[in-house]
XYZ file of C-alpha atoms in Angstrom:
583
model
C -7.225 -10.747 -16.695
C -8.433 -7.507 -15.085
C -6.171 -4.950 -15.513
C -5.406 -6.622 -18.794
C -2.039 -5.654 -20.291
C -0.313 -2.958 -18.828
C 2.573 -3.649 -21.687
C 5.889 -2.678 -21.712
C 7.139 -3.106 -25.293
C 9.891 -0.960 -24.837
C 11.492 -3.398 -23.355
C 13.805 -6.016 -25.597
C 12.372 -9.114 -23.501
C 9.216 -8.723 -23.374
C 8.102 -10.517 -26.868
C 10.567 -11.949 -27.748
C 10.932 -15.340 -29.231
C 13.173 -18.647 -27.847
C 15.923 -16.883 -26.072
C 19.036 -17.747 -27.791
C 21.409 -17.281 -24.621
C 19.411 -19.841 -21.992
C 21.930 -20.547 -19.902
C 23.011 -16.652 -19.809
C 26.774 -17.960 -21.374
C 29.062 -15.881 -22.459
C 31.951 -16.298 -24.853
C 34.580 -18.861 -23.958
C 35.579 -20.153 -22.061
C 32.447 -20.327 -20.549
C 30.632 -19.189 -17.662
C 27.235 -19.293 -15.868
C 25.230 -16.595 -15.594
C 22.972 -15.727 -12.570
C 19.915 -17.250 -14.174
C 21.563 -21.032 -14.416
C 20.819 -23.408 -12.197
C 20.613 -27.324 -12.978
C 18.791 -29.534 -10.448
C 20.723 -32.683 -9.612
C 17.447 -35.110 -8.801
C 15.136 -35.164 -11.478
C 12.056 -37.547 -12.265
C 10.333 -38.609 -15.574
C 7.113 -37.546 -14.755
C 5.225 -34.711 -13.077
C 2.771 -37.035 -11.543
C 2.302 -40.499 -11.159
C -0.605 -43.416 -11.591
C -0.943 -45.942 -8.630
C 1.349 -48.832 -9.069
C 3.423 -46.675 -12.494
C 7.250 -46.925 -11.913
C 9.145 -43.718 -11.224
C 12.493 -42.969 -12.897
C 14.827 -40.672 -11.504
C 18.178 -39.546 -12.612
C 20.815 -38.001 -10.165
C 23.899 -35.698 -12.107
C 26.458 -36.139 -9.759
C 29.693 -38.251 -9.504
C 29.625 -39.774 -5.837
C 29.308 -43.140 -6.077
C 29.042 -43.966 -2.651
C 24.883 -43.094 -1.891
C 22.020 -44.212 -0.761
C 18.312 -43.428 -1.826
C 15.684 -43.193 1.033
C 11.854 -43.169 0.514
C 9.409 -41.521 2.667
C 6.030 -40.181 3.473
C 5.295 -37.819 6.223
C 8.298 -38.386 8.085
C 8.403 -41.872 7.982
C 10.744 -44.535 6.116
C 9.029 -46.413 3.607
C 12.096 -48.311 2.403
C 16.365 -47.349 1.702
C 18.848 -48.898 -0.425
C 21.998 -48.328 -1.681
C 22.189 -46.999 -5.391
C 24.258 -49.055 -7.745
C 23.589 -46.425 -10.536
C 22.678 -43.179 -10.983
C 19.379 -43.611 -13.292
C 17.382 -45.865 -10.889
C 13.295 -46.788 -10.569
C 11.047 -47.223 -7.269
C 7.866 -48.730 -7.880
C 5.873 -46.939 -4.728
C 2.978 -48.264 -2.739
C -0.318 -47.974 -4.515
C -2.508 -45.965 -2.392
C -3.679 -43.324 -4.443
C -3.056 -39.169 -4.058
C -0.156 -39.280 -1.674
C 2.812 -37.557 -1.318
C 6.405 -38.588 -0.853
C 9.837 -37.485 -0.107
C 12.917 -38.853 -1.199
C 16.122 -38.490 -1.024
C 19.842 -39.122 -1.389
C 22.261 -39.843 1.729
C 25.858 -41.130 1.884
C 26.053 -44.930 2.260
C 27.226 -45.953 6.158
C 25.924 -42.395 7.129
C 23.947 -43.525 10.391
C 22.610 -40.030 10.742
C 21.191 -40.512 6.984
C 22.160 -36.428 6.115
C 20.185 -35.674 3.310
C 22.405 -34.650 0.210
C 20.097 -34.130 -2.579
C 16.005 -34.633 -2.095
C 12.770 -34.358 -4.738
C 9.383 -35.353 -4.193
C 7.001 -37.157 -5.777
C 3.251 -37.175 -6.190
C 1.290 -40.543 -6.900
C -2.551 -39.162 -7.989
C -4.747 -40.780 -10.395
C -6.582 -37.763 -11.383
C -4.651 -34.021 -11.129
C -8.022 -32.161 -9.695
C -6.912 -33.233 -5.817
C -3.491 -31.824 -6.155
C -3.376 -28.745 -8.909
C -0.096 -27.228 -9.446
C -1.117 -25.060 -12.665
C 1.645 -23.412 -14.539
C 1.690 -21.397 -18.201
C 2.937 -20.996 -21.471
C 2.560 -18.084 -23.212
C 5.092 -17.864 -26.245
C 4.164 -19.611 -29.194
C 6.964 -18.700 -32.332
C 8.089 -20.729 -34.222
C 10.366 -22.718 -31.139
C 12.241 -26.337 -32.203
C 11.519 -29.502 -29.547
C 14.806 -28.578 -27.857
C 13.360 -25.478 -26.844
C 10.158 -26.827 -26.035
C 11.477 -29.636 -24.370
C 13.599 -27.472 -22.107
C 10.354 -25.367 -20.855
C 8.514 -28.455 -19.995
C 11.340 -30.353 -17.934
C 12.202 -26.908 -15.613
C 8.144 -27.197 -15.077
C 8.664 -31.024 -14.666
C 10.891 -30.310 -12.048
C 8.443 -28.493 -10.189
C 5.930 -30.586 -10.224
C 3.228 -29.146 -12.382
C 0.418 -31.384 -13.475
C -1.520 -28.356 -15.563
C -0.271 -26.192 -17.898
C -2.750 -23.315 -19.154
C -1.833 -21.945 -22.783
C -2.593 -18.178 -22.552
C -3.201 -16.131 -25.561
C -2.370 -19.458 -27.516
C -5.612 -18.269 -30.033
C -6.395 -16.771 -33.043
C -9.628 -14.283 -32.058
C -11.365 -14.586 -28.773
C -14.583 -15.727 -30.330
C -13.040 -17.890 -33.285
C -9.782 -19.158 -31.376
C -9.324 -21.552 -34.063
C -6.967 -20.443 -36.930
C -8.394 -22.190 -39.892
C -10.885 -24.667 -40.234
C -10.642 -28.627 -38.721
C -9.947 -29.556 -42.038
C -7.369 -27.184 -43.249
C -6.348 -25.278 -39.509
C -3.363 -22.649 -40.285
C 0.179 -23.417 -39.631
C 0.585 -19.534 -38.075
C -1.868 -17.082 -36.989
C -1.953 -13.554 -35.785
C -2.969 -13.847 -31.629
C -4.286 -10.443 -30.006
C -1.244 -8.649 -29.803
C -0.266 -9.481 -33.272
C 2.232 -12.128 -32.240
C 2.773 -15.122 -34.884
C 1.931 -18.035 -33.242
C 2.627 -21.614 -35.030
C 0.829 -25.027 -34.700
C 3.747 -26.824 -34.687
C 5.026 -24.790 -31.318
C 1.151 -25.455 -29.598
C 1.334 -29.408 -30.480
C 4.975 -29.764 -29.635
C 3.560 -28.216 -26.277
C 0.903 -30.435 -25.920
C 2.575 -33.551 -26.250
C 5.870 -32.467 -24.282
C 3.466 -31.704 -21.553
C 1.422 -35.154 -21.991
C 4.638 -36.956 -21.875
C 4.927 -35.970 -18.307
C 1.902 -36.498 -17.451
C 0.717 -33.180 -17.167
C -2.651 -31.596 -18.874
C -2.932 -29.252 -21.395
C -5.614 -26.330 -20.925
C -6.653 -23.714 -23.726
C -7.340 -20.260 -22.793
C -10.018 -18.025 -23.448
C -12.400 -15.526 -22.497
C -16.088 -16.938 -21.916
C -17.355 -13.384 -23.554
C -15.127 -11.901 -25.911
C -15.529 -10.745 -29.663
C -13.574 -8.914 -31.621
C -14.195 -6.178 -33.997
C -14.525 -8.637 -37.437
C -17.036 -11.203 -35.226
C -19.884 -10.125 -36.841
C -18.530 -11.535 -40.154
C -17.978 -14.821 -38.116
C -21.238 -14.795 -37.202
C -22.004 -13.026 -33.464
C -24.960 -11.565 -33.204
C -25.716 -7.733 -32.580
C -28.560 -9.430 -29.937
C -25.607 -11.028 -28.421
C -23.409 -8.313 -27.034
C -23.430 -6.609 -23.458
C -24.385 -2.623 -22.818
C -23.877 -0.308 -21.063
C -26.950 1.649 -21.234
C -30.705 0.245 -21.851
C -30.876 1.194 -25.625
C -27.752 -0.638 -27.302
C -26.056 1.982 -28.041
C -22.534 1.390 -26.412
C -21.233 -1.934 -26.119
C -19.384 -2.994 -23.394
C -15.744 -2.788 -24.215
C -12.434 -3.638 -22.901
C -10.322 -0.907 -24.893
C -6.767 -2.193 -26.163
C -4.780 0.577 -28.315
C -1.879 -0.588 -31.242
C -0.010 -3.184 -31.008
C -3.510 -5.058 -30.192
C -5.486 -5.473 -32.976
C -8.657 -4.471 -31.344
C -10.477 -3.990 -28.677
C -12.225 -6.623 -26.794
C -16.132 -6.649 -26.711
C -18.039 -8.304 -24.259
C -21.094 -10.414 -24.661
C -23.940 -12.217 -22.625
C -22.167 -15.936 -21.522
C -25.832 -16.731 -20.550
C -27.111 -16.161 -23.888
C -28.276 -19.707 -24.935
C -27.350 -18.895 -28.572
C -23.871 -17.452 -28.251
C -23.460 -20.255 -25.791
C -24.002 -22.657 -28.357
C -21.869 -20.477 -30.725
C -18.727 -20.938 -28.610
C -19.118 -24.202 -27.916
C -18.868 -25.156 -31.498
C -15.955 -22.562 -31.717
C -14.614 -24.865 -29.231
C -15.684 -27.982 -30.588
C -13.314 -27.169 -33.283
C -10.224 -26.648 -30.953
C -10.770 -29.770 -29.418
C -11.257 -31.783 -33.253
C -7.720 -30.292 -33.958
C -5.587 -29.685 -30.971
C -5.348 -33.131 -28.570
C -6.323 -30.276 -25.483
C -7.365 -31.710 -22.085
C -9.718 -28.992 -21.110
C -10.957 -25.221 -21.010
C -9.305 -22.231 -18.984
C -12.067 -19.406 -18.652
C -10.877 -16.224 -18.336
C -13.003 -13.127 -17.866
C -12.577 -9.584 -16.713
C -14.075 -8.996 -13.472
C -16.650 -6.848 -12.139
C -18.044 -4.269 -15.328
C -20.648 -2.456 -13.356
C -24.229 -2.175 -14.825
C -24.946 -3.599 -17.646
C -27.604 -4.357 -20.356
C -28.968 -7.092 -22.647
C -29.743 -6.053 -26.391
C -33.753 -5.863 -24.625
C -32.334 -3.193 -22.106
C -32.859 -5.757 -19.567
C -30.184 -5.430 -16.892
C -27.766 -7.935 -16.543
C -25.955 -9.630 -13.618
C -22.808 -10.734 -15.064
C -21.481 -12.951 -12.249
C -24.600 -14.733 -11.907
C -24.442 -15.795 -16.163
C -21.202 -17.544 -15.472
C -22.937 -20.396 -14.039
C -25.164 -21.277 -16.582
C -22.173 -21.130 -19.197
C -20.003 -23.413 -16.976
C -22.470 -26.011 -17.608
C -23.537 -25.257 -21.032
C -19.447 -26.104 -21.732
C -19.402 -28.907 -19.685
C -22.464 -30.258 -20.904
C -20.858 -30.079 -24.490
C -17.763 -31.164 -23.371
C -17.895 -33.942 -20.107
C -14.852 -35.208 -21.144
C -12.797 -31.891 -20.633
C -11.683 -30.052 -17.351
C -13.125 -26.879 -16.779
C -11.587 -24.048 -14.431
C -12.589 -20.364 -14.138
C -10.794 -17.580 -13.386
C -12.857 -15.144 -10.482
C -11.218 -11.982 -10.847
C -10.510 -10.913 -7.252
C -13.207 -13.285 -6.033
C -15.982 -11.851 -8.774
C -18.337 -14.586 -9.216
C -16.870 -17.288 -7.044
C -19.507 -17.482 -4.292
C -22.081 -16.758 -6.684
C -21.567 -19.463 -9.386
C -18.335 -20.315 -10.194
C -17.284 -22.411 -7.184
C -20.542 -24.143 -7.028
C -20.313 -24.969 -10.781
C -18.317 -27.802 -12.624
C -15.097 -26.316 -12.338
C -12.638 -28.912 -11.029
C -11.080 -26.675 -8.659
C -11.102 -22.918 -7.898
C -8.621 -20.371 -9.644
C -8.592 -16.907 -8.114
C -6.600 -13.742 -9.823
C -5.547 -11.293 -7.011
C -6.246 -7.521 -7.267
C -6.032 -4.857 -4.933
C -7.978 -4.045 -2.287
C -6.621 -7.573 -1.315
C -3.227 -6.760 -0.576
C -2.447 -8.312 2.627
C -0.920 -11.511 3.596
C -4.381 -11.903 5.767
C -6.006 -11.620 2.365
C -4.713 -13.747 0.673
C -5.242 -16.489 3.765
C -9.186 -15.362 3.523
C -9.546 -16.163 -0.158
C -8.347 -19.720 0.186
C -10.527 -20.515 3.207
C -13.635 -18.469 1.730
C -12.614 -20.793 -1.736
C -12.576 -24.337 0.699
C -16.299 -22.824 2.246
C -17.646 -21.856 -1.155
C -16.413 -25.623 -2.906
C -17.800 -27.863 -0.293
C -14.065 -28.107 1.214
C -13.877 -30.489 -1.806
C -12.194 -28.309 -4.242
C -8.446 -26.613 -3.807
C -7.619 -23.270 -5.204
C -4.681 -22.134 -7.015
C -3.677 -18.140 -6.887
C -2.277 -15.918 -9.644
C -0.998 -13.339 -7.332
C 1.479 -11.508 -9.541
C 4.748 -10.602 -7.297
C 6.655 -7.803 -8.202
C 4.477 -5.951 -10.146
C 5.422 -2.037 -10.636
C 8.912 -3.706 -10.903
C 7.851 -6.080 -13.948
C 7.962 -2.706 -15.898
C 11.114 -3.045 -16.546
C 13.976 -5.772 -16.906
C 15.608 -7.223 -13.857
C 15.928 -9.993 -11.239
C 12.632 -11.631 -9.351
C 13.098 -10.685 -5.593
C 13.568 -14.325 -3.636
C 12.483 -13.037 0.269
C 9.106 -11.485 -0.993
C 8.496 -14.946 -3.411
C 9.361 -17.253 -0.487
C 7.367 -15.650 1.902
C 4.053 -15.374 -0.157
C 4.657 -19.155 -1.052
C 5.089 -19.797 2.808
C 1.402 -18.186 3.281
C 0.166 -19.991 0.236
C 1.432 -23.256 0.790
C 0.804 -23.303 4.506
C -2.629 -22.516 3.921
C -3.467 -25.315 1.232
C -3.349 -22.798 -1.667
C -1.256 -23.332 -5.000
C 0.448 -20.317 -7.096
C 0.510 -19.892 -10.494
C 3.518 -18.380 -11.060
C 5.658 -20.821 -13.264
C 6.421 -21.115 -17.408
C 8.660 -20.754 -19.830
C 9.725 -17.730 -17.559
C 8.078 -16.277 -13.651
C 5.100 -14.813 -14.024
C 4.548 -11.183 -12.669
C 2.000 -9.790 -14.864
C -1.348 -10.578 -15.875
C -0.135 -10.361 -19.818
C 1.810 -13.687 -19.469
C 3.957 -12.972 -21.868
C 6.146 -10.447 -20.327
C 9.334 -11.546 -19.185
C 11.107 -8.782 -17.582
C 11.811 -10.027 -14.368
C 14.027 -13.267 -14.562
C 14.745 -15.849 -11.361
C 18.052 -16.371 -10.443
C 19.532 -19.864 -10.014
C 20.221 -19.412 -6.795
C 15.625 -18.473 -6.271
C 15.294 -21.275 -8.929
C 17.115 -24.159 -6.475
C 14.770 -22.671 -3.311
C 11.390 -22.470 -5.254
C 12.394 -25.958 -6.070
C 12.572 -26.947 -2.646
C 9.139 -25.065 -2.002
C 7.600 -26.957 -4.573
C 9.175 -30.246 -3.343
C 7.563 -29.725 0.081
C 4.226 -29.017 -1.452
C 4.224 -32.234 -3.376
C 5.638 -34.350 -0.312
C 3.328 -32.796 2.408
C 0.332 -32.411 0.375
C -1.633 -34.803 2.777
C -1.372 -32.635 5.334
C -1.170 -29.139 3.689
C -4.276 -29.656 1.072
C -6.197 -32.748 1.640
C -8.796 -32.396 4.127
C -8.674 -31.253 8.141
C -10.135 -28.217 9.561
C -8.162 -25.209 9.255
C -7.572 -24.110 13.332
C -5.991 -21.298 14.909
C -3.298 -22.777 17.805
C -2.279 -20.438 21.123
C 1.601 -21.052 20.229
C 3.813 -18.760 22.426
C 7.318 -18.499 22.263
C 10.820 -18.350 24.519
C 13.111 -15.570 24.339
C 10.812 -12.648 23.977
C 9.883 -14.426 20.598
C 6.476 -12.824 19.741
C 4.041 -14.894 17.866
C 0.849 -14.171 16.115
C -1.686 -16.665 15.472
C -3.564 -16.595 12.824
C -3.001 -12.803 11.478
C 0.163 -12.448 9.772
C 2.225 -9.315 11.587
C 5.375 -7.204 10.716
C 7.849 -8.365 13.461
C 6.861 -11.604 14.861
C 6.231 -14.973 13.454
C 2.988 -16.143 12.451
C 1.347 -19.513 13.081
C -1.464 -20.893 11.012
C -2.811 -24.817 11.427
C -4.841 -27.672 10.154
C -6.532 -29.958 12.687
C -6.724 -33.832 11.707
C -8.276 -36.931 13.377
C -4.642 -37.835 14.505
C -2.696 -35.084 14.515
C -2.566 -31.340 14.175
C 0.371 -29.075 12.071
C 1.518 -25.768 12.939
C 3.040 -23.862 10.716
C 5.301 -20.797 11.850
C 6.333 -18.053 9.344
C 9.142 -15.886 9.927
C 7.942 -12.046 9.539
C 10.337 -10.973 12.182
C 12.428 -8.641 9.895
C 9.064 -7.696 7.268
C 9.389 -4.337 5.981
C 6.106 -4.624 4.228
C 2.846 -6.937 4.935
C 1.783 -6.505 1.273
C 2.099 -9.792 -0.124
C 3.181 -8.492 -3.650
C 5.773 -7.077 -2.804
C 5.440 -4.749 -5.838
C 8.843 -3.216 -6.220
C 11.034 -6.159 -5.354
C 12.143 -4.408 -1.530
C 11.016 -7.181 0.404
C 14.084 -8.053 3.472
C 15.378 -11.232 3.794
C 13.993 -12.537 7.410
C 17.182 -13.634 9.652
C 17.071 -16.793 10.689
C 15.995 -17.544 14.477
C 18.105 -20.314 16.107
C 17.202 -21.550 19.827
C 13.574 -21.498 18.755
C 10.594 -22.863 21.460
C 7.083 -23.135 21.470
C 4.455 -23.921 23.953
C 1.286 -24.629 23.290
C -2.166 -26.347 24.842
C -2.900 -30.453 23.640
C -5.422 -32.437 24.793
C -4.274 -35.673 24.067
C -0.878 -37.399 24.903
C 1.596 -36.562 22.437
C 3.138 -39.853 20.368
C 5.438 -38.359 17.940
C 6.867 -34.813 17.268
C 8.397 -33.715 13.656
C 9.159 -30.629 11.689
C 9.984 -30.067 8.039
C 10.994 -27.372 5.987
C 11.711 -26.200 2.767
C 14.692 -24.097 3.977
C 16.066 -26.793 5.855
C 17.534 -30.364 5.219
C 15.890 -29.936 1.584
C 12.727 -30.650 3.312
C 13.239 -34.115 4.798
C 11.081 -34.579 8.321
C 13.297 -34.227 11.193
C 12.162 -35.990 14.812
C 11.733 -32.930 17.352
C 12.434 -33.283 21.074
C 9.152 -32.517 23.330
C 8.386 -32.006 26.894
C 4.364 -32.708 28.068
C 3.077 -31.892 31.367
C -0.123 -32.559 31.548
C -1.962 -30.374 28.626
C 1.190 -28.417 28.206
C 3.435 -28.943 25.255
C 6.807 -27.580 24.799
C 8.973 -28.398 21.510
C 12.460 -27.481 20.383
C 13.149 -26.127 17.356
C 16.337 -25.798 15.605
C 15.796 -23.172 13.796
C 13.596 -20.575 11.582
C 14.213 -18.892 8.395
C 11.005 -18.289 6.826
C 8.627 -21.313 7.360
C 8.573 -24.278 9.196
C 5.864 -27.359 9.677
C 5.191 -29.012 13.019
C 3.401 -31.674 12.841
C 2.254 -33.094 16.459
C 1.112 -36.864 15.857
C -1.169 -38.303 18.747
């Protein structure tokens, strides 16, 4: 939460309640807007227990398919469908990833039709795939409902409620015993109770968790009446004359203040705060927020202060009070990660992206510097806001920048935070400017898909590795560094088998991943695509996947090996594809 609300009330969407036309319908007879689309596999859960039966649903009228079931290019198991609500109980190793999908019955080339993936993981932490909600008016279950199946669909096992609060250092509207049905939030939004349970359980009933937000420092202006100490608060000179502020003019009902999270007594302040969400709302854990570097600072004793080193000690003050709960923190542009966050509690590392990291590079560095800081035993998840200058105002989410910052995500073992009620390009979560079309909903589907069904090789161990790929046809390819006219390859080493992953940058008219104003080009596909490369083992198996292509499903690859020398056909590249050389 950095640059912390750069709002744009002027425009209509931006706080507005349930949106009354979802499926952008107009008068009859009706038509579908650009925003519809309507998946036709869906599943009951998010994510599933070992040995828990999965039930999908297919809308569609053929009557004449089959279902296969797969992990990592292999068939588990096909049948033919008899109906099209159906259940798979799948094998009961735990955190894996699978692919399934729909093919015409007799087809002996098994075409996939329709796919979805699904992710069996007994505890979310291995896997996250963190998405938001941020509106909290007074919205019916429909509504509710509605938001939680499109996040369903991708997959999302944790949902963090921003700005869901009352006052940064009394979240908690009311007391436990009488909490308030409605309550003024920061911005002077009316939030209900009956909107943040109907959340909570929606998002429970797919097995998802439910994470409260809030700053690990903040007070408002009336906290001294709720009890924060004056000895409390952060300076910014040695006498205590100015506190530390985060200034936030009208509609915001004050500024933010800023005080010591490794002060033992405001530690124990907010965790009674706290205590009280958690007596009231059935929450499965704690999102910290906090906003980055402040420069020098003071304690009330003019001693100076260290900020990113006090988040530690807070981490495990919460956790101590709470061992039940998850715990993740927010390092604003890395602030505090390598220092104490990382090594901390946290169940997995959350990074907001700011400027100077604007790169594609960048963005590759802060997941591998995350895997080196947690022990390579906790994943990271990104809020990289796309789009941003263009979130100012209303308009359409551009698809080739989104796709390709996924690609460099994804390929890299990262997760983005980027999906709610609405996509996310702004660190107030609450503005909506920038819609997705169906058409980008239906291919982030597919990206998600791929994440979930390839998660064993994109996030779950191996050694990231840098391959000498070279390409045919005066293809140029850069390893490791993402470049402006050729396609990049990054890659994961395993005991058995090493993946290559090849991003399309051929046609890049920017190497900023944000893509701020939405002017990101659509790469052109490359057909008649072949790589060499260096093994040092005999080759068994050879098989690509991709989220452009085939909706994912693995498909076998031809290969020629002479000696240590590898050559594989492709069939083609839009903007990322997965080799995966199995030995």
């Amino acid at each position: 939460m950095k640059r912390i609300f750069r709002l744009v009330v002027a425009s209509g969407m931006l706080l507005s309640g349930s949106c009354n036309n979802y499926y952008d319908i107009d008068k009859d007879p009706i038509t579908y807007g650009q925003t519809y689309f309507k998946p036709v596999i869906n599943t009951d859960k998010a994510v599933y227990k070992p040995g828990e039966k999965i039930t999908f649903t297919a809308a569609i009228s053929d009557n004449n398919l089959s279902v296969a079931y797969t992990y990592l290019g292999e068939m588990i198991k096909e049948e033919p469908l008899s109906q099209l609500s159906w259940t798979w109980t799948p094998p009961t190793t735990d955190f894996r990833g699978y692919m399934v999908y729909l093919f015409k019955t007799g087809d002996t080339t098994k075409k996939p039709l329709y796919s979805i993936a699904v992710d069996i993981s007994s505890d979310w932490r291995k896997f996250p795939r963190y998405g938001f909600v941020s509106n909290y008016d007074r919205l019916d279950q429909q509504a509710i409902q509605r938001n939680v199946e499109t996040l369903n669909r991708f997959h999302i096992n944790g949902i963090q409620f921003y700005d869901w609060q009352m006052d940064q250092h009394k979240p908690l509207a009311g007391s436990v015993s009488s909490p308030a049905d409605s309550w003024l939030d920061l911005i002077g939004r009316t939030n209900y109770k009956s909107t943040v349970d109907g959340y909570i359980q929606a998002a429970h009933d797919k097995g998802m968790k439910a994470m409260f937000y809030n700053l690990l420092y903040g007070a408002l202006s009336n906290a001294a009446s709720d009890g924060v100490s004056e000895q409390w608060y952060l300076f910014k000179d040695n006498q205590h004359q100015e506190k530390d502020r985060h200034p936030l003019n009208a509609p915001f009902r004050s500024n933010i203040y800023l005080v010591d999270p490794g002060n033992s007594a405001w530690q124990t302040y907010i965790n009674k705060r706290h205590q009280d969400v958690f007596a009231v709302y059935n929450f499965d854990g704690y999102h910290i927020d906090q906003l980055g570097d402040r420069g020098k600072l003071y304690d009330y004793t003019g001693k100076e202060v260290k900020l990113e080193q006090r988040y530690g000690s807070f981490i495990a003050a919460s956790k101590k009070a709470f061992p039940g709960k998850y715990h993740v923190m927010n390092a604003v542009n890395q602030y505090g990660q390598e220092s104490g966050i990382a090594s901390s509690a946290v169940d997995f590392l959350y990074a907001e992206v700011w400027d100077p990291n604007k790169s594609y590079d960048e963005l590759v560095k802060i997941i591998q510097d995350n895997d080196r800081f947690g022990n390579y035993n906790k994943n990271t998840v990104l809020a990289a806001y796309m789009n941003y200058a263009k979130s100012n105002q209303a308009g359409f989410v551009n698809e080739p920048g989104v796709l390709l910052t996924n690609a460099v995500i994804f390929a890299n073992g990262g997760a983005h935070l980027e999906m709610g009620e609405h996509y996310l390009t702004n660190e107030y979560f609450a503005n909506n400017n920038l819609q997705l079309k169906g058409t980008t909903k239906e291919k982030l589907i597919q990206y998600y898909d791929f994440m979930v069904a390839y998660q064993n090789v994109l996030r779950d161990g191996g050694t990231a590795a840098v391959f000498s790929v070279t390409g045919t046809n005066a293809l140029t390819i850069s390893n490791g560094k993402a470049r402006s006219g050729s396609i990049t390859s990054y890659g994961r080493h395993f005991a058995n088998r090493d993946v290559i992953h090849l991003i399309n940058f051929k046609d890049a008219n920017t190497m900023e991943w944000r893509d701020t104003n939405g002017t990101q080009q659509e790469p052109s596909r490359i057909d008649g695509l072949q790589i060499k490369l260096d093994v040092t083992r005999t080759v068994k198996r050879v098989w690509l996947a991709s989220p452009d292509m085939q909706g994912g499903v693995a498909i076998p690859l031809t290969k020629a090996q002479t000696g240590n020398k590898l050559t594989i056909d492709l069939p083609g590249l839009k903007y990322w594809d997965m080799v995966v050389i199995e030995y």
